[in-house]
Structure formats: C-alpha cells, structure tokens
Amino acid sequence: MLTGPKTNGVSPNILLFIRNSTSASLEEFSTETKKLYRESIDSGNLSILDEEKTTLNGKEILIRNSLGQYNTGSQILNMKYRETVFKVDGTFYTITYANTADNFDNSLSKYNQVLDSLVLPESKSGGCLIATAAFGTELAPQVQLLRETRDNVLFSTGSGTAFMTGFNEFYYVFSPTISDWERQSPLFKETIRYTLTPMLWTLSILQFTDIDSESKLLGYGIGIILLNVGIYFIVPTGIILRLKKFIR
C-alpha cells in the first residue's frame, strides 16, 4: 500500500489486491466482484459510477470508478475510488486509488504515474499477434473470439492444452514477422483480415457448444478442421475447375 500526505485528516491510498478466480474475462470478474459489493450497494453506502475497458501498455484492463461513504466514528467521509484490473495467467490484479471525493483529482496524476510505470507481463499463452495486427486492437471482437476460444475451450481439457502448447511453439516462430508486415502494408493487412474471417466464423460455433470432455473437444475439433479445409481448399479448387471447364 502507498500512502500520501494527509489533507483534512485523510491520506490518499494506492492499494494492490491479488486474487485467483475462475472468471475467464475481465467482464466476468467484474460481475463476480460486484456480488461482493452487493450489500454496500443495496444499503446506499457504495455506488458504481462507470466502467471502461481499455488497454494499458498493450495489456487489456478494466477501469471502474465508484463513490462510497466511510464512517470514521466521528464523521462520515465521502470517498471516491478508482480500480484498475488486469489479468495474467488466471490471476486478477486490482490497483485501487482511494481518496476523499473533494481531493480525488489532486492525487490522481500520481496514481496514473504508478500505472504508466507498470510493465505488465504477457500471459504464458501469448497474444493473438496476427489477428491483433489485422483487426487493429486486442479489444476487437474477432481477437476476443480467438482468445475466448483458446482460454475457455481449448485450455479446459488436457488434449486442448497439449495442442496449444505445441501450436504456440510453431505459431510464435513466424507470427511476429507476419504482424510486422501487416503494420507496414495496409494491403497485406486487409488480405490477412479477409483470410481470417472464414476461420473465425467456424470457431464461433464453439461458443454455442457445451464441451465438457476430451471426446467432445476432439469431435468438434475434427469437424471444424474439415469445415476449414472445405472452405479454404475444396471450394476454391472446385471453382477453379469449373472456370477452366467453362473457358474451354
């Protein structure tokens, strides 16, 4: 905890909370923590002003602003809070700034300096470099779909985890180079974006399935692979053959 000089008897504080959670995303974690605040919210002692999902040093974060009342015994203080939440490998980190509502803005810049100085580690599973470069941001729905499929579906089973471990060793050999090319060439970026779209459509099927066993994952996995083979190879080949026959 970091504590600043007192103003009117109250010190601004910056606190770090670390929590393991089964939540898969920042939104789910936010919903989970709101349940912990439910009693204070219902009693009128706490109100959540707003939430915003953004990025910090390339890492996806959630920012929440709240107002609360704190009874010191001799007086009731109107407090304001700002929470910044990020996730690394299943662990959620919350950095909270607390100060009186009247003095909140006075020390907010110091809190922002603390955040800007953070070097946030990447998840061990790595990022979706090619898709992020193609769609412009980690917050793009297409990138979120890939991440959720990886974290919630593939990593939920032993075979899926083994597959991703092997895939990552291969993927991260070339993906940094491809993503750099995308940033340098708008045409190449658009080509990659259109190329990824059919695959993303097939992966979205997994969001509507209940995969709770190795056999289900294997079955759906084979089906999606075959579907992609058809989209990327069989259909184009058939079109080319028909065009050749038509030309002749």
mmCIF file of C-alpha atoms in Angstrom:
data_model
loop_
_atom_site.group_PDB
_atom_site.id
_atom_site.type_symbol
_atom_site.label_atom_id
_atom_site.label_comp_id
_atom_site.label_asym_id
_atom_site.label_seq_id
_atom_site.Cartn_x
_atom_site.Cartn_y
_atom_site.Cartn_z
ATOM 1 C CA MET A 1 0.000 0.000 0.000
ATOM 2 C CA LEU A 2 1.210 3.514 -0.856
ATOM 3 C CA THR A 3 0.037 6.382 1.342
ATOM 4 C CA GLY A 4 0.236 10.091 0.536
ATOM 5 C CA PRO A 5 0.253 13.151 2.807
ATOM 6 C CA LYS A 6 -2.919 13.896 4.722
ATOM 7 C CA THR A 7 -5.359 16.518 3.542
ATOM 8 C CA ASN A 8 -8.027 17.479 6.080
ATOM 9 C CA GLY A 9 -7.019 14.465 8.137
ATOM 10 C CA VAL A 10 -7.332 11.886 5.331
ATOM 11 C CA SER A 11 -4.466 10.269 3.393
ATOM 12 C CA PRO A 12 -4.858 9.148 -0.238
ATOM 13 C CA ASN A 13 -4.045 5.461 -0.670
ATOM 14 C CA ILE A 14 -2.998 3.219 -3.543
ATOM 15 C CA LEU A 15 -3.562 -0.464 -2.829
ATOM 16 C CA LEU A 16 -2.839 -3.695 -4.691
ATOM 17 C CA PHE A 17 -5.183 -6.680 -4.445
ATOM 18 C CA ILE A 18 -4.300 -10.067 -5.942
ATOM 19 C CA ARG A 19 -6.998 -12.680 -6.433
ATOM 20 C CA ASN A 20 -7.266 -16.037 -8.147
ATOM 21 C CA SER A 21 -10.576 -16.537 -9.886
ATOM 22 C CA THR A 22 -12.328 -18.951 -12.205
ATOM 23 C CA SER A 23 -13.595 -15.972 -14.224
ATOM 24 C CA ALA A 24 -12.495 -16.189 -17.838
ATOM 25 C CA SER A 25 -12.647 -12.488 -18.674
ATOM 26 C CA LEU A 26 -12.473 -9.053 -17.108
ATOM 27 C CA GLU A 27 -16.236 -8.672 -17.564
ATOM 28 C CA GLU A 28 -16.936 -11.904 -15.669
ATOM 29 C CA PHE A 29 -14.535 -10.880 -12.906
ATOM 30 C CA SER A 30 -16.288 -7.508 -12.684
ATOM 31 C CA THR A 31 -19.651 -9.229 -12.285
ATOM 32 C CA GLU A 32 -18.159 -11.512 -9.641
ATOM 33 C CA THR A 33 -16.717 -8.648 -7.588
ATOM 34 C CA LYS A 34 -19.933 -6.656 -7.802
ATOM 35 C CA LYS A 35 -21.628 -9.504 -5.938
ATOM 36 C CA LEU A 36 -19.155 -8.930 -3.091
ATOM 37 C CA TYR A 37 -20.156 -5.260 -3.037
ATOM 38 C CA ARG A 38 -23.870 -6.017 -3.212
ATOM 39 C CA GLU A 39 -24.592 -5.357 0.477
ATOM 40 C CA SER A 40 -22.850 -1.958 0.381
ATOM 41 C CA ILE A 41 -24.581 -1.061 -2.898
ATOM 42 C CA ASP A 42 -28.023 -2.061 -1.610
ATOM 43 C CA SER A 43 -27.509 -0.085 1.613
ATOM 44 C CA GLY A 44 -26.559 3.037 -0.350
ATOM 45 C CA ASN A 45 -23.018 3.179 1.028
ATOM 46 C CA LEU A 46 -21.451 2.456 -2.372
ATOM 47 C CA SER A 47 -22.380 3.365 -5.918
ATOM 48 C CA ILE A 48 -20.526 2.365 -9.081
ATOM 49 C CA LEU A 49 -20.257 5.350 -11.394
ATOM 50 C CA ASP A 50 -18.899 3.738 -14.551
ATOM 51 C CA GLU A 51 -16.719 1.011 -16.019
ATOM 52 C CA GLU A 52 -14.485 1.172 -19.062
ATOM 53 C CA LYS A 53 -12.470 -1.478 -20.869
ATOM 54 C CA THR A 54 -9.261 -0.188 -22.444
ATOM 55 C CA THR A 55 -5.554 -1.023 -22.692
ATOM 56 C CA LEU A 56 -2.506 -0.109 -20.610
ATOM 57 C CA ASN A 57 0.972 -0.620 -22.053
ATOM 58 C CA GLY A 58 -0.571 -3.046 -24.558
ATOM 59 C CA LYS A 59 -2.487 -5.013 -21.899
ATOM 60 C CA GLU A 60 -6.266 -5.201 -21.677
ATOM 61 C CA ILE A 61 -7.549 -3.584 -18.469
ATOM 62 C CA LEU A 62 -10.837 -2.665 -16.817
ATOM 63 C CA ILE A 63 -11.251 0.702 -15.054
ATOM 64 C CA ARG A 64 -14.065 1.191 -12.535
ATOM 65 C CA ASN A 65 -14.956 4.428 -10.710
ATOM 66 C CA SER A 66 -17.039 4.339 -7.522
ATOM 67 C CA LEU A 67 -18.348 6.612 -4.778
ATOM 68 C CA GLY A 68 -18.732 5.472 -1.190
ATOM 69 C CA GLN A 69 -19.369 6.624 2.351
ATOM 70 C CA TYR A 70 -16.977 5.728 5.160
ATOM 71 C CA ASN A 71 -17.919 6.193 8.802
ATOM 72 C CA THR A 72 -14.853 7.045 10.905
ATOM 73 C CA GLY A 73 -16.877 7.156 14.103
ATOM 74 C CA SER A 74 -16.647 10.906 14.370
ATOM 75 C CA GLN A 75 -17.686 11.780 10.823
ATOM 76 C CA ILE A 76 -18.910 10.315 7.556
ATOM 77 C CA LEU A 77 -16.466 10.747 4.689
ATOM 78 C CA ASN A 78 -17.480 10.816 1.048
ATOM 79 C CA MET A 79 -14.848 8.681 -0.658
ATOM 80 C CA LYS A 80 -14.069 8.109 -4.317
ATOM 81 C CA TYR A 81 -12.329 5.033 -5.715
ATOM 82 C CA ARG A 82 -10.727 4.095 -8.992
ATOM 83 C CA GLU A 83 -9.915 0.427 -9.630
ATOM 84 C CA THR A 84 -7.695 -0.767 -12.468
ATOM 85 C CA VAL A 85 -7.969 -4.506 -13.089
ATOM 86 C CA PHE A 86 -5.861 -6.725 -15.333
ATOM 87 C CA LYS A 87 -5.380 -10.465 -15.678
ATOM 88 C CA VAL A 88 -2.218 -12.548 -16.001
ATOM 89 C CA ASP A 89 -2.491 -16.353 -16.306
ATOM 90 C CA GLY A 90 -5.704 -16.752 -14.316
ATOM 91 C CA THR A 91 -4.759 -14.251 -11.601
ATOM 92 C CA PHE A 92 -6.525 -10.896 -11.402
ATOM 93 C CA TYR A 93 -4.650 -7.842 -10.134
ATOM 94 C CA THR A 94 -6.549 -4.783 -8.902
ATOM 95 C CA ILE A 95 -4.757 -1.492 -8.248
ATOM 96 C CA THR A 96 -7.079 0.819 -6.321
ATOM 97 C CA TYR A 97 -6.764 4.536 -5.660
ATOM 98 C CA ALA A 98 -8.857 5.856 -2.759
ATOM 99 C CA ASN A 99 -9.269 9.448 -1.628
ATOM 100 C CA THR A 100 -11.974 11.796 -0.455
ATOM 101 C CA ALA A 101 -14.270 12.917 -3.249
ATOM 102 C CA ASP A 102 -13.198 16.554 -2.790
ATOM 103 C CA ASN A 103 -9.468 15.765 -3.057
ATOM 104 C CA PHE A 104 -9.649 12.866 -5.509
ATOM 105 C CA ASP A 105 -8.364 14.754 -8.544
ATOM 106 C CA ASN A 106 -5.451 16.257 -6.586
ATOM 107 C CA SER A 107 -3.518 12.964 -6.402
ATOM 108 C CA LEU A 108 -4.974 11.245 -9.475
ATOM 109 C CA SER A 109 -1.899 12.119 -11.553
ATOM 110 C CA LYS A 110 0.334 10.203 -9.111
ATOM 111 C CA TYR A 111 -1.910 7.156 -9.466
ATOM 112 C CA ASN A 112 -1.672 7.418 -13.251
ATOM 113 C CA GLN A 113 2.124 7.641 -12.955
ATOM 114 C CA VAL A 114 2.125 4.381 -10.997
ATOM 115 C CA LEU A 115 0.037 2.712 -13.707
ATOM 116 C CA ASP A 116 2.178 4.060 -16.542
ATOM 117 C CA SER A 117 5.321 2.729 -14.855
ATOM 118 C CA LEU A 118 3.992 -0.827 -14.776
ATOM 119 C CA VAL A 119 5.478 -3.413 -17.107
ATOM 120 C CA LEU A 120 2.566 -5.802 -17.447
ATOM 121 C CA PRO A 121 3.650 -9.348 -18.316
ATOM 122 C CA GLU A 122 2.093 -11.230 -21.168
ATOM 123 C CA SER A 123 0.124 -14.348 -20.431
ATOM 124 C CA LYS A 124 2.099 -17.549 -20.756
ATOM 125 C CA SER A 125 -0.270 -18.479 -23.561
ATOM 126 C CA GLY A 126 0.840 -15.391 -25.504
ATOM 127 C CA GLY A 127 -1.159 -12.992 -27.601
ATOM 128 C CA CYS A 128 -3.003 -13.330 -30.901
ATOM 129 C CA LEU A 129 -0.395 -11.304 -32.774
ATOM 130 C CA ILE A 130 -1.571 -11.803 -36.358
ATOM 131 C CA ALA A 131 -5.258 -11.213 -35.588
ATOM 132 C CA THR A 132 -4.479 -8.199 -33.382
ATOM 133 C CA ALA A 133 -2.466 -6.589 -36.186
ATOM 134 C CA ALA A 134 -5.179 -7.444 -38.741
ATOM 135 C CA PHE A 135 -8.083 -6.001 -36.751
ATOM 136 C CA GLY A 136 -6.161 -3.149 -35.148
ATOM 137 C CA THR A 137 -6.619 -3.806 -31.427
ATOM 138 C CA GLU A 138 -6.740 -6.550 -28.807
ATOM 139 C CA LEU A 139 -10.246 -5.336 -27.982
ATOM 140 C CA ALA A 140 -11.616 -6.165 -31.448
ATOM 141 C CA PRO A 141 -14.453 -8.738 -31.269
ATOM 142 C CA GLN A 142 -12.564 -11.043 -33.632
ATOM 143 C CA VAL A 143 -9.499 -11.078 -31.362
ATOM 144 C CA GLN A 144 -11.692 -11.575 -28.297
ATOM 145 C CA LEU A 145 -13.287 -14.577 -30.006
ATOM 146 C CA LEU A 146 -9.888 -16.173 -30.595
ATOM 147 C CA ARG A 147 -8.784 -15.504 -27.035
ATOM 148 C CA GLU A 148 -12.006 -16.827 -25.506
ATOM 149 C CA THR A 149 -11.878 -19.956 -27.665
ATOM 150 C CA ARG A 150 -8.291 -20.565 -26.591
ATOM 151 C CA ASP A 151 -8.774 -19.854 -22.882
ATOM 152 C CA ASN A 152 -12.300 -21.176 -22.303
ATOM 153 C CA VAL A 153 -12.461 -24.105 -24.727
ATOM 154 C CA LEU A 154 -9.015 -25.424 -25.612
ATOM 155 C CA PHE A 155 -7.405 -24.868 -22.223
ATOM 156 C CA SER A 156 -10.368 -26.528 -20.498
ATOM 157 C CA THR A 157 -9.145 -30.026 -21.446
ATOM 158 C CA GLY A 158 -5.844 -31.872 -21.335
ATOM 159 C CA SER A 159 -5.761 -32.581 -25.054
ATOM 160 C CA GLY A 160 -6.602 -28.963 -25.860
ATOM 161 C CA THR A 161 -3.815 -27.724 -23.591
ATOM 162 C CA ALA A 162 -1.345 -30.132 -25.201
ATOM 163 C CA PHE A 163 -2.425 -28.970 -28.648
ATOM 164 C CA MET A 164 -1.994 -25.294 -27.745
ATOM 165 C CA THR A 165 1.444 -25.939 -26.243
ATOM 166 C CA GLY A 166 2.653 -27.487 -29.494
ATOM 167 C CA PHE A 167 0.842 -24.931 -31.630
ATOM 168 C CA ASN A 168 2.365 -21.980 -29.747
ATOM 169 C CA GLU A 169 5.892 -23.276 -30.310
ATOM 170 C CA PHE A 170 5.168 -23.250 -34.046
ATOM 171 C CA TYR A 171 2.996 -20.115 -34.171
ATOM 172 C CA TYR A 172 5.385 -17.749 -32.398
ATOM 173 C CA VAL A 173 8.201 -18.606 -34.783
ATOM 174 C CA PHE A 174 6.565 -16.680 -37.634
ATOM 175 C CA SER A 175 3.700 -14.618 -36.150
ATOM 176 C CA PRO A 176 5.857 -11.625 -35.036
ATOM 177 C CA THR A 177 7.157 -11.265 -38.601
ATOM 178 C CA ILE A 178 3.678 -11.564 -40.145
ATOM 179 C CA SER A 179 2.237 -8.995 -37.738
ATOM 180 C CA ASP A 180 5.075 -6.577 -38.574
ATOM 181 C CA TRP A 181 4.331 -6.980 -42.295
ATOM 182 C CA GLU A 182 0.667 -6.193 -41.610
ATOM 183 C CA ARG A 183 1.569 -2.936 -39.884
ATOM 184 C CA GLN A 184 3.838 -1.959 -42.760
ATOM 185 C CA SER A 185 1.428 -2.820 -45.584
ATOM 186 C CA PRO A 186 -2.293 -1.905 -45.474
ATOM 187 C CA LEU A 187 -2.929 -4.176 -48.468
ATOM 188 C CA PHE A 188 -1.319 -7.159 -46.751
ATOM 189 C CA LYS A 189 -3.270 -6.330 -43.590
ATOM 190 C CA GLU A 190 -6.578 -6.395 -45.492
ATOM 191 C CA THR A 191 -5.608 -9.672 -47.166
ATOM 192 C CA ILE A 192 -4.934 -11.303 -43.792
ATOM 193 C CA ARG A 193 -8.178 -9.912 -42.401
ATOM 194 C CA TYR A 194 -10.256 -11.404 -45.214
ATOM 195 C CA THR A 195 -8.324 -14.661 -44.959
ATOM 196 C CA LEU A 196 -9.046 -14.986 -41.234
ATOM 197 C CA THR A 197 -12.763 -14.214 -41.491
ATOM 198 C CA PRO A 198 -13.987 -17.700 -42.597
ATOM 199 C CA MET A 199 -11.925 -19.375 -39.864
ATOM 200 C CA LEU A 200 -13.344 -17.003 -37.251
ATOM 201 C CA TRP A 201 -16.843 -17.861 -38.425
ATOM 202 C CA THR A 202 -16.206 -21.583 -37.931
ATOM 203 C CA LEU A 203 -14.630 -21.024 -34.496
ATOM 204 C CA SER A 204 -17.688 -19.062 -33.373
ATOM 205 C CA ILE A 205 -19.576 -22.377 -33.449
ATOM 206 C CA LEU A 206 -17.662 -23.409 -30.319
ATOM 207 C CA GLN A 207 -19.225 -20.523 -28.386
ATOM 208 C CA PHE A 208 -22.614 -22.252 -28.651
ATOM 209 C CA THR A 209 -21.489 -25.734 -27.620
ATOM 210 C CA ASP A 210 -21.037 -27.344 -24.230
ATOM 211 C CA ILE A 211 -17.625 -29.007 -24.361
ATOM 212 C CA ASP A 212 -17.095 -30.832 -21.077
ATOM 213 C CA SER A 213 -14.988 -33.808 -22.159
ATOM 214 C CA GLU A 214 -11.970 -34.763 -24.251
ATOM 215 C CA SER A 215 -14.135 -36.685 -26.716
ATOM 216 C CA LYS A 216 -16.423 -33.708 -27.378
ATOM 217 C CA LEU A 217 -13.460 -31.427 -27.963
ATOM 218 C CA LEU A 218 -11.938 -33.950 -30.351
ATOM 219 C CA GLY A 219 -15.213 -34.344 -32.238
ATOM 220 C CA TYR A 220 -15.859 -30.638 -32.619
ATOM 221 C CA GLY A 221 -12.191 -30.015 -33.393
ATOM 222 C CA ILE A 222 -12.147 -32.511 -36.257
ATOM 223 C CA GLY A 223 -15.413 -31.110 -37.590
ATOM 224 C CA ILE A 224 -14.104 -27.538 -37.611
ATOM 225 C CA ILE A 225 -10.826 -28.595 -39.236
ATOM 226 C CA LEU A 226 -12.733 -30.385 -42.003
ATOM 227 C CA LEU A 227 -15.011 -27.372 -42.429
ATOM 228 C CA ASN A 228 -11.997 -25.092 -42.834
ATOM 229 C CA VAL A 229 -10.397 -27.495 -45.312
ATOM 230 C CA GLY A 230 -13.582 -27.302 -47.343
ATOM 231 C CA ILE A 231 -13.740 -23.503 -47.199
ATOM 232 C CA TYR A 232 -10.078 -22.803 -47.921
ATOM 233 C CA PHE A 233 -9.199 -25.629 -50.321
ATOM 234 C CA ILE A 234 -12.079 -27.716 -51.690
ATOM 235 C CA VAL A 235 -14.441 -24.855 -52.585
ATOM 236 C CA PRO A 236 -11.737 -22.726 -54.322
ATOM 237 C CA THR A 237 -10.453 -25.805 -56.165
ATOM 238 C CA GLY A 238 -13.965 -26.618 -57.360
ATOM 239 C CA ILE A 239 -14.485 -23.056 -58.560
ATOM 240 C CA ILE A 240 -11.180 -23.088 -60.461
ATOM 241 C CA LEU A 241 -12.005 -26.407 -62.144
ATOM 242 C CA ARG A 242 -15.450 -25.151 -63.187
ATOM 243 C CA LEU A 243 -13.946 -21.963 -64.603
ATOM 244 C CA LYS A 244 -11.422 -23.966 -66.592
ATOM 245 C CA LYS A 245 -14.192 -26.154 -67.980
ATOM 246 C CA PHE A 246 -16.281 -23.092 -68.834
ATOM 247 C CA ILE A 247 -13.360 -21.369 -70.603
ATOM 248 C CA ARG A 248 -12.676 -24.445 -72.692
#
